[in-house]
């Protein structure tokens, strides 16, 4: 079974530029998550999709970050314009469901995209 | 709000010894889940073990076991017979419901484990 795919793996941009990350979840997984992991910290949830609808984007800086999941499969996360503090690893994860009804609702993570903003 | 605390930024352990990574949590929810993930230098998060808040037995998965003490709100990870390949960052995380009707994983700051040959 193929895992969660992400691209690019690395990206270096200058502040105020735009950048986009792509994620392809595990086939059949209804729920998709984007996390931001700043160096020395644990991942922080930015946005959660259930199929192609947003369930939770409470921690997404909406003035500069946007995300979409067209057709309930692939997803893109965009930053426009980027700031220095956006330097982080952006992790995508997917799970079968996103509710508490599933005990083993394990989230499978992709390899991440390491973003450096200069 | 949920909070996970990992007080050990780094640990050094001799190969073949057992190691305990500490994790305490704070939540007012009755139903929640506790996870441990391993993050090697390559960056991916690898699921290790899960403990549900209503599970009476401590979870075990091969060399990994979770020492769950509900009254103390602690969920320590025990790795028996450590191996060089265990060197990585380890994150404790808690899954709990949110006001949006979903469930959310909250992560600790992690512990960097280094196994010494």
XYZ file of N, CA and C in Angstrom:
705
model
N 0.856 -1.198 0.000
C 0.000 0.000 0.000
C 0.885 1.239 0.000
N 0.640 2.145 -0.948
C 1.434 3.355 -1.022
C 1.106 4.248 0.158
N 2.132 4.975 0.646
C 1.931 5.880 1.766
C 1.488 7.247 1.306
N 1.525 8.197 2.223
C 1.185 9.575 1.911
C 2.358 10.197 1.146
N 2.038 10.798 0.013
C 3.078 11.411 -0.808
C 3.023 12.932 -0.678
N 4.187 13.544 -0.627
C 4.269 14.998 -0.555
C 5.348 15.483 -1.509
N 5.117 16.668 -2.070
C 6.157 17.311 -2.869
C 5.979 18.819 -2.800
N 7.077 19.577 -2.948
C 8.448 19.075 -3.009
C 8.926 18.643 -1.626
N 10.098 18.044 -1.548
C 10.653 17.687 -0.243
C 11.325 18.868 0.420
N 11.900 19.733 -0.394
C 12.592 20.914 0.118
C 12.234 22.112 -0.757
N 12.160 23.285 -0.098
C 11.880 24.504 -0.833
C 12.531 25.660 -0.107
N 13.259 26.473 -0.870
C 13.871 27.684 -0.314
C 13.318 28.866 -1.090
N 12.756 29.832 -0.372
C 12.215 31.028 -1.013
C 12.625 32.242 -0.208
N 12.417 33.421 -0.815
C 12.662 34.655 -0.080
C 11.346 35.144 0.509
N 11.466 35.921 1.569
C 10.245 36.425 2.201
C 9.451 37.243 1.183
N 8.158 37.186 1.362
C 7.158 37.843 0.502
C 6.880 37.065 -0.785
N 7.639 35.998 -1.031
C 7.301 35.164 -2.192
C 6.177 34.204 -1.836
N 5.647 33.546 -2.843
C 4.585 32.561 -2.649
C 5.152 31.159 -2.805
N 4.471 30.206 -2.163
C 4.906 28.813 -2.269
C 3.686 27.907 -2.111
N 3.758 26.756 -2.746
C 2.655 25.791 -2.649
C 3.211 24.394 -2.419
N 2.504 23.649 -1.588
C 2.885 22.274 -1.283
C 1.743 21.352 -1.712
N 2.108 20.157 -2.130
C 1.120 19.206 -2.611
C 1.143 17.940 -1.767
N -0.037 17.353 -1.562
C -0.145 16.127 -0.786
C -1.132 15.172 -1.451
N -0.722 13.919 -1.549
C -1.611 12.861 -2.038
C -1.778 11.836 -0.924
N -2.959 11.739 -0.323
C -3.132 10.843 0.825
C -3.220 9.382 0.399
N -3.279 8.514 1.391
C -3.465 7.092 1.121
C -4.846 6.886 0.514
N -4.914 6.041 -0.492
C -6.162 5.807 -1.199
C -7.258 5.359 -0.234
N -8.401 6.025 -0.331
C -9.535 5.643 0.499
C -9.618 6.390 1.826
N -8.593 7.150 2.150
C -8.621 7.907 3.407
C -9.456 9.169 3.238
N -10.490 9.293 4.079
C -11.411 10.418 3.949
C -10.868 11.696 4.574
N -10.019 11.542 5.565
C -9.571 12.707 6.327
C -8.126 13.045 5.995
N -7.882 14.321 5.784
C -6.537 14.798 5.441
C -6.178 15.953 6.359
N -4.959 15.957 6.831
C -4.478 16.960 7.779
C -3.205 17.617 7.235
N -3.089 18.917 7.500
C -1.824 19.623 7.284
C -1.312 20.100 8.644
N -0.047 19.794 8.924
C 0.599 20.221 10.148
C 1.802 21.104 9.815
N 2.096 22.000 10.729
C 3.325 22.797 10.669
C 4.218 22.384 11.836
N 5.469 22.028 11.537
C 6.394 21.642 12.589
C 7.604 22.570 12.548
N 7.622 23.496 13.482
C 8.755 24.407 13.617
C 9.878 23.676 14.339
N 11.107 23.984 13.992
C 12.268 23.312 14.559
C 12.229 23.310 16.082
N 12.359 22.115 16.670
C 12.377 22.008 18.118
C 11.001 21.873 18.749
N 9.963 21.814 17.910
C 8.605 21.695 18.427
C 7.906 20.480 17.827
N 6.781 20.134 18.436
C 5.964 19.093 17.857
C 5.082 19.667 16.756
N 4.539 18.799 15.912
C 3.655 19.285 14.848
C 2.417 19.979 15.404
N 1.970 21.018 14.702
C 0.769 21.745 15.080
C -0.219 21.681 13.922
N -1.452 21.285 14.224
C -2.455 21.153 13.173
C -2.809 22.515 12.594
N -2.740 22.618 11.258
C -3.159 23.849 10.578
C -4.593 23.723 10.074
N -4.884 22.606 9.419
C -6.205 22.431 8.824
C -6.508 20.954 8.673
N -7.795 20.611 8.839
C -8.259 19.243 8.678
C -9.417 19.229 7.693
N -9.334 18.327 6.717
C -10.392 18.137 5.732
C -11.081 16.794 5.976
N -12.382 16.764 5.827
C -13.122 15.519 5.775
C -13.696 15.460 4.359
N -13.208 14.508 3.564
C -13.473 14.494 2.122
C -13.010 15.839 1.548
N -13.873 16.636 0.913
C -13.371 17.903 0.383
C -13.856 19.098 1.193
N -14.395 18.861 2.379
C -14.856 19.938 3.234
C -13.912 20.191 4.393
N -13.808 21.466 4.793
C -12.953 21.840 5.912
C -13.681 21.562 7.227
N -13.023 20.823 8.112
C -13.593 20.520 9.417
C -13.058 21.472 10.475
N -11.764 21.752 10.405
C -11.125 22.573 11.431
C -9.983 23.344 10.795
N -10.102 24.652 10.736
C -8.995 25.495 10.263
C -8.726 26.605 11.277
N -8.988 26.305 12.532
C -8.912 27.317 13.572
C -7.487 27.844 13.788
N -6.471 27.066 13.436
C -5.098 27.509 13.640
C -4.388 27.840 12.331
N -5.141 28.001 11.280
C -4.565 28.386 9.987
C -4.523 29.911 9.895
N -3.339 30.498 9.689
C -3.254 31.967 9.529
C -3.864 32.369 8.185
N -5.128 32.659 8.198
C -5.887 32.779 6.943
C -5.519 34.012 6.128
N -4.788 34.950 6.740
C -4.387 36.119 5.955
C -3.302 35.762 4.947
N -2.611 34.634 5.165
C -1.531 34.282 4.242
C -1.555 32.823 3.812
N -2.205 31.979 4.575
C -2.251 30.554 4.264
C -3.624 30.207 3.671
N -3.602 29.323 2.684
C -4.843 28.779 2.156
C -4.618 27.323 1.799
N -5.681 26.551 1.822
C -5.582 25.142 1.482
C -6.869 24.706 0.810
N -6.725 23.749 -0.079
C -7.901 23.191 -0.722
C -7.710 21.704 -0.955
N -8.820 21.009 -1.057
C -8.790 19.579 -1.332
C -9.897 19.305 -2.341
N -9.565 19.516 -3.581
C -10.531 19.326 -4.650
C -10.795 17.845 -4.850
N -12.039 17.504 -5.082
C -12.458 16.132 -5.355
C -12.185 15.185 -4.183
N -11.859 15.725 -3.024
C -11.685 14.898 -1.846
C -10.501 13.968 -1.873
N -9.499 14.276 -2.716
C -8.321 13.404 -2.770
C -7.074 14.233 -2.470
N -6.408 14.736 -3.529
C -5.190 15.529 -3.345
C -5.500 16.843 -2.649
N -4.451 17.411 -2.050
C -4.615 18.702 -1.393
C -3.396 19.570 -1.666
N -3.617 20.883 -1.695
C -2.513 21.831 -1.793
C -2.615 22.825 -0.648
N -1.479 23.194 -0.129
C -1.362 24.214 0.906
C -0.513 25.344 0.328
N -1.019 26.564 0.415
C -0.307 27.699 -0.171
C -0.009 28.749 0.891
N 1.128 29.391 0.736
C 1.499 30.511 1.595
C 1.790 31.698 0.682
N 1.096 32.805 0.951
C 1.267 33.992 0.115
C 0.863 35.249 0.880
N 1.798 36.120 1.221
C 3.247 36.020 1.029
C 3.910 35.336 2.223
N 5.049 34.725 1.998
C 5.749 34.018 3.076
C 6.494 34.997 3.983
N 6.575 34.625 5.259
C 7.344 35.377 6.245
C 8.464 34.480 6.770
N 9.435 35.102 7.417
C 10.570 34.338 7.956
C 10.100 33.259 8.921
N 9.075 33.581 9.726
C 8.605 32.639 10.739
C 7.842 31.452 10.163
N 7.641 31.443 8.850
C 6.986 30.296 8.213
C 7.970 29.165 7.937
N 9.252 29.402 8.181
C 10.254 28.344 8.004
C 9.920 27.193 8.938
N 9.700 26.031 8.356
C 9.231 24.881 9.135
C 9.146 23.675 8.202
N 8.835 22.534 8.786
C 8.477 21.361 7.993
C 6.958 21.283 7.948
N 6.402 21.123 6.765
C 4.959 21.006 6.602
C 4.627 19.536 6.324
N 3.908 18.959 7.274
C 3.573 17.541 7.209
C 2.125 17.374 6.786
N 1.905 16.430 5.907
C 0.560 16.042 5.533
C 0.287 14.658 6.120
N -0.908 14.439 6.596
C -1.277 13.137 7.138
C -2.680 12.788 6.663
N -2.997 11.503 6.687
C -4.349 11.095 6.337
C -4.792 9.966 7.249
N -6.104 9.841 7.398
C -6.662 8.754 8.188
C -7.984 8.327 7.556
N -8.424 7.121 7.914
C -9.668 6.600 7.335
C -10.839 7.499 7.671
N -10.940 7.854 8.938
C -12.027 8.722 9.387
C -11.440 9.772 10.313
N -12.255 10.714 10.730
C -11.749 11.767 11.597
C -12.545 11.922 12.875
N -13.356 10.879 13.179
C -14.203 11.009 14.356
C -13.763 10.043 15.442
N -14.271 10.228 16.619
C -13.879 9.401 17.756
C -14.501 8.008 17.703
N -15.305 7.727 16.701
C -15.946 6.424 16.655
C -14.945 5.323 16.333
N -13.829 5.711 15.749
C -12.831 4.714 15.378
C -11.696 4.760 16.379
N -11.514 3.716 17.148
C -10.486 3.696 18.175
C -9.097 3.784 17.554
N -8.855 2.936 16.578
C -7.553 2.960 15.943
C -7.570 3.866 14.731
N -7.918 5.122 14.962
C -7.943 6.075 13.870
C -6.557 6.652 13.679
N -5.678 5.773 13.265
C -4.288 6.169 13.142
C -4.093 7.137 12.001
N -3.297 8.152 12.242
C -2.923 9.092 11.199
C -1.594 8.635 10.596
N -1.561 8.543 9.273
C -0.353 8.177 8.545
C 0.251 9.457 7.971
N 1.519 9.655 8.240
C 2.176 10.899 7.849
C 3.031 10.718 6.596
N 3.090 11.785 5.813
C 4.008 11.833 4.694
C 5.397 12.274 5.163
N 6.367 12.339 4.239
C 7.743 12.668 4.600
C 7.944 14.150 4.923
N 6.979 14.994 4.561
C 7.092 16.410 4.879
C 7.798 17.220 3.808
N 7.526 18.520 3.825
C 8.230 19.486 2.977
C 8.938 20.456 3.901
N 10.251 20.545 3.746
C 11.023 21.480 4.576
C 11.109 22.814 3.855
N 10.495 23.850 4.437
C 10.483 25.187 3.848
C 11.459 26.089 4.589
N 12.310 26.749 3.833
C 13.213 27.752 4.387
C 12.883 29.083 3.734
N 12.567 30.078 4.568
C 12.268 31.419 4.072
C 13.431 32.327 4.443
N 14.059 32.929 3.430
C 15.238 33.786 3.662
C 14.871 35.263 3.650
N -8.389 23.229 27.344
C -7.522 22.916 26.205
C -6.589 21.761 26.579
N -6.282 20.949 25.549
C -5.393 19.816 25.788
C -3.937 20.269 25.779
N -3.145 19.621 26.617
C -1.717 19.934 26.664
C -0.916 18.668 26.921
N 0.196 18.540 26.201
C 1.110 17.418 26.376
C 2.458 17.972 26.816
N 3.041 17.374 27.846
C 4.329 17.831 28.361
C 5.341 16.703 28.304
N 6.435 16.966 27.618
C 7.567 16.042 27.594
C 8.758 16.806 28.176
N 9.211 16.398 29.340
C 10.195 17.183 30.085
C 11.643 16.824 29.767
N 11.851 15.804 28.960
C 13.214 15.366 28.636
C 13.555 15.804 27.211
N 14.311 16.880 27.048
C 14.650 17.307 25.683
C 15.539 16.281 24.976
N 16.442 15.640 25.749
C 17.348 14.675 25.151
C 17.736 13.602 26.150
N 17.977 12.405 25.610
C 18.412 11.295 26.456
C 19.464 10.482 25.713
N 20.455 10.009 26.484
C 21.488 9.122 25.934
C 21.383 7.799 26.678
N 21.312 6.702 25.924
C 21.133 5.389 26.533
C 22.090 4.405 25.868
N 22.642 3.528 26.663
C 23.529 2.484 26.149
C 22.696 1.457 25.378
N 23.262 0.987 24.278
C 22.595 -0.056 23.494
C 22.257 -1.254 24.376
N 21.104 -1.847 24.116
C 20.562 -3.023 24.805
C 19.914 -2.690 26.148
N 20.071 -1.463 26.637
C 19.393 -1.097 27.877
C 17.951 -0.678 27.573
N 17.118 -0.711 28.617
C 15.744 -0.211 28.492
C 15.742 1.296 28.746
N 14.767 1.974 28.146
C 14.670 3.423 28.329
C 13.202 3.807 28.494
N 12.969 4.778 29.354
C 11.619 5.300 29.581
C 11.573 6.767 29.178
N 10.656 7.075 28.279
C 10.440 8.462 27.853
C 9.164 8.967 28.515
N 9.284 10.113 29.191
C 8.172 10.617 29.987
C 7.181 11.444 29.167
N 5.923 11.340 29.558
C 4.865 12.127 28.931
C 3.755 12.338 29.946
N 3.395 13.585 30.193
C 2.212 13.871 30.999
C 1.251 14.683 30.148
N -0.029 14.585 30.470
C -1.037 15.258 29.648
C -2.057 15.928 30.547
N -2.764 16.850 29.951
C -3.807 17.566 30.675
C -5.023 17.672 29.784
N -6.135 17.194 30.255
C -7.388 17.293 29.517
C -8.549 17.168 30.479
N -9.660 17.769 30.121
C -10.873 17.618 30.922
C -11.823 16.607 30.275
N -11.437 16.081 29.109
C -12.267 15.097 28.432
C -12.127 13.740 29.104
N -13.217 12.971 29.068
C -13.184 11.624 29.613
C -12.712 10.613 28.583
N -12.994 10.906 27.309
C -12.629 10.010 26.217
C -11.514 10.639 25.402
N -10.385 9.993 25.381
C -9.240 10.507 24.629
C -8.316 9.344 24.305
N -7.363 9.607 23.431
C -6.387 8.587 23.070
C -4.990 9.160 23.159
N -4.044 8.310 23.486
C -2.643 8.727 23.619
C -1.796 7.948 22.631
N -0.947 8.644 21.929
C -0.104 8.056 20.896
C 1.360 8.376 21.175
N 2.208 7.498 20.703
C 3.632 7.799 20.600
C 4.053 7.632 19.147
N 4.807 8.639 18.673
C 5.348 8.611 17.320
C 6.862 8.735 17.384
N 7.516 8.114 16.423
C 8.966 8.219 16.265
C 9.238 9.031 15.006
N 10.161 9.980 15.087
C 10.517 10.781 13.922
C 12.017 10.697 13.690
N 12.446 9.840 12.756
C 13.880 9.771 12.451
C 14.318 11.037 11.710
N 15.611 11.109 11.453
C 16.140 12.312 10.799
C 15.559 12.513 9.405
N 15.028 11.471 8.804
C 14.417 11.602 7.475
C 13.112 12.383 7.511
N 12.523 12.544 8.693
C 11.394 13.456 8.825
C 10.005 12.861 8.971
N 9.796 11.620 8.523
C 8.430 11.097 8.610
C 8.086 10.716 10.053
N 6.824 10.810 10.387
C 6.335 10.427 11.708
C 5.849 8.979 11.634
N 6.428 8.138 12.483
C 6.099 6.712 12.463
C 5.316 6.379 13.724
N 4.117 5.835 13.536
C 3.281 5.460 14.670
C 3.893 4.276 15.405
N 3.946 4.371 16.737
C 4.519 3.299 17.545
C 3.471 2.546 18.348
N 2.641 3.302 19.093
C 1.768 2.639 20.048
C 0.624 3.564 20.420
N -0.516 2.966 20.779
C -1.731 3.718 21.117
C -2.329 3.190 22.427
N -2.857 4.129 23.224
C -3.564 3.767 24.460
C -4.848 4.564 24.537
N -5.978 3.904 24.635
C -7.244 4.584 24.812
C -7.483 4.880 26.278
N -8.232 5.942 26.546
C -8.425 6.361 27.939
C -9.215 5.337 28.745
N -10.000 4.500 28.063
C -10.797 3.494 28.773
C -10.127 2.128 28.795
N -8.956 2.031 28.157
C -8.253 0.742 28.150
C -7.674 0.488 29.538
N -7.973 -0.677 30.094
C -7.493 -0.974 31.440
C -6.097 -1.568 31.438
N -5.755 -2.220 30.326
C -4.422 -2.807 30.228
C -3.482 -1.835 29.541
N -2.226 -1.841 29.954
C -1.225 -1.047 29.257
C -0.969 -1.625 27.871
N -0.858 -0.733 26.892
C -0.626 -1.181 25.522
C 0.812 -1.677 25.353
N 0.963 -2.695 24.515
C 2.298 -3.188 24.169
C 2.334 -3.472 22.673
N 3.492 -3.171 22.063
C 3.718 -3.450 20.638
C 5.186 -3.830 20.490
N 5.455 -5.129 20.513
C 6.841 -5.571 20.379
C 7.712 -5.066 21.525
N 8.754 -4.312 21.189
C 9.648 -3.787 22.230
C 9.106 -2.529 22.905
N 7.964 -2.034 22.419
C 7.379 -0.811 22.975
C 6.238 -1.161 23.922
N 6.209 -0.479 25.049
C 5.065 -0.588 25.951
C 4.762 0.802 26.483
N 3.512 0.994 26.818
C 3.073 2.302 27.314
C 2.666 2.127 28.765
N 3.312 2.847 29.657
C 2.994 2.807 31.077
C 1.947 3.891 31.354
N 0.673 3.472 31.340
C -0.450 4.405 31.448
C -0.892 4.497 32.893
N -0.768 5.698 33.474
C -1.234 5.942 34.837
C -2.248 7.079 34.765
N -3.506 6.683 34.684
C -4.576 7.640 34.401
C -4.712 8.680 35.499
N -4.624 8.266 36.748
C -4.800 9.207 37.855
C -3.696 10.264 37.862
N -2.522 9.866 37.426
C -1.402 10.804 37.370
C -1.352 11.535 36.030
N -2.202 11.133 35.108
C -2.208 11.702 33.756
C -0.817 11.581 33.118
N -0.297 10.368 33.183
C 0.994 10.133 32.543
C 0.896 8.941 31.600
N 1.683 8.982 30.551
C 1.670 7.939 29.513
C 3.090 7.753 29.005
N 3.922 7.159 29.840
C 5.339 7.024 29.501
C 5.570 5.876 28.529
N 6.484 6.083 27.605
C 6.866 5.048 26.639
C 8.093 4.305 27.164
N 8.008 3.001 27.161
C 9.153 2.174 27.561
C 9.632 1.400 26.341
N 10.912 1.532 26.050
C 11.529 0.760 24.962
C 12.489 -0.228 25.609
N 12.234 -1.495 25.389
C 13.107 -2.513 25.978
C 14.230 -2.846 24.998
N 15.365 -3.246 25.530
C 16.495 -3.698 24.705
C 16.752 -2.747 23.539
N 17.147 -1.520 23.855
C 17.281 -0.484 22.827
C 18.313 -0.887 21.771
N 18.054 -0.386 20.550
C 18.911 -0.672 19.408
C 19.385 0.648 18.802
N 20.462 0.595 18.033
C 21.000 1.813 17.430
C 19.948 2.502 16.554
N 19.109 1.707 15.919
C 18.069 2.265 15.059
C 16.962 2.983 15.808
N 16.994 2.907 17.126
C 15.991 3.628 17.922
C 16.344 5.100 18.084
N 17.540 5.491 17.688
C 17.938 6.902 17.792
C 17.028 7.744 16.904
N 16.319 8.684 17.508
C 15.333 9.502 16.788
C 14.681 10.468 17.771
N 13.796 11.316 17.240
C 12.916 12.122 18.090
C 11.665 11.311 18.375
N 11.171 11.418 19.598
C 9.960 10.710 19.991
C 8.935 11.725 20.493
N 7.736 11.625 19.936
C 6.674 12.554 20.292
C 5.512 11.809 20.931
N 5.049 12.369 22.030
C 3.813 11.919 22.656
C 2.690 12.818 22.136
N 1.534 12.248 21.873
C 0.426 13.037 21.346
C -0.877 12.551 21.947
N -1.822 13.461 22.061
C -3.137 13.111 22.598
C -4.212 13.479 21.584
N -5.122 12.559 21.370
C -6.257 12.798 20.486
C -7.484 13.043 21.358
N -8.129 14.163 21.097
C -9.312 14.511 21.888
C -10.284 15.290 21.019
N -11.554 15.306 21.376
C -12.543 16.025 20.563
C -12.372 17.536 20.692
N -12.790 18.227 19.642
C -12.740 19.692 19.638
C -14.165 20.244 19.540
N -14.270 21.554 19.595
C -15.567 22.207 19.470
C -16.103 22.165 18.050
N -15.273 21.725 17.101
C -15.687 21.698 15.705
C -16.272 20.351 15.320
N -16.366 19.429 16.263
C -16.938 18.116 15.977
C -15.938 17.116 15.463
N -14.678 17.538 15.357
C -13.655 16.592 14.909
C -12.821 16.185 16.107
N -11.821 15.362 15.831
C -10.843 15.061 16.863
C -9.488 15.560 16.382
N -8.685 15.959 17.321
C -7.434 16.641 16.991
C -6.291 16.040 17.781
N -5.146 15.909 17.118
C -3.942 15.454 17.792
C -3.156 16.655 18.295
N -2.827 16.633 19.579
C -1.958 17.654 20.159
C -0.653 16.974 20.549
N 0.453 17.517 20.058
C 1.759 16.916 20.268
C 2.543 17.621 21.364
N 3.420 16.862 22.009
C 4.407 17.444 22.911
C 5.591 17.975 22.121
N 6.595 18.466 22.833
C 7.759 19.055 22.175
C 8.805 18.015 21.792
N 8.635 16.791 22.248
C 9.505 15.721 21.816
C 10.706 15.484 22.718
N 11.254 14.267 22.605
C 12.488 13.881 23.280
C 13.427 13.291 22.240
N 14.635 13.809 22.178
C 15.623 13.245 21.241
C 16.383 12.129 21.955
N 16.195 10.918 21.472
C 16.852 9.748 22.057
C 18.061 9.371 21.216
N 19.190 9.213 21.879
C 20.411 8.772 21.206
C 20.893 7.488 21.863
N 21.049 6.440 21.055
C 21.516 5.153 21.560
C 23.030 5.078 21.333
N 23.740 4.788 22.386
C 25.209 4.738 22.327
C 25.655 3.291 22.164
N 26.523 3.015 21.172
C 26.967 1.621 20.984
C 27.862 1.157 22.135
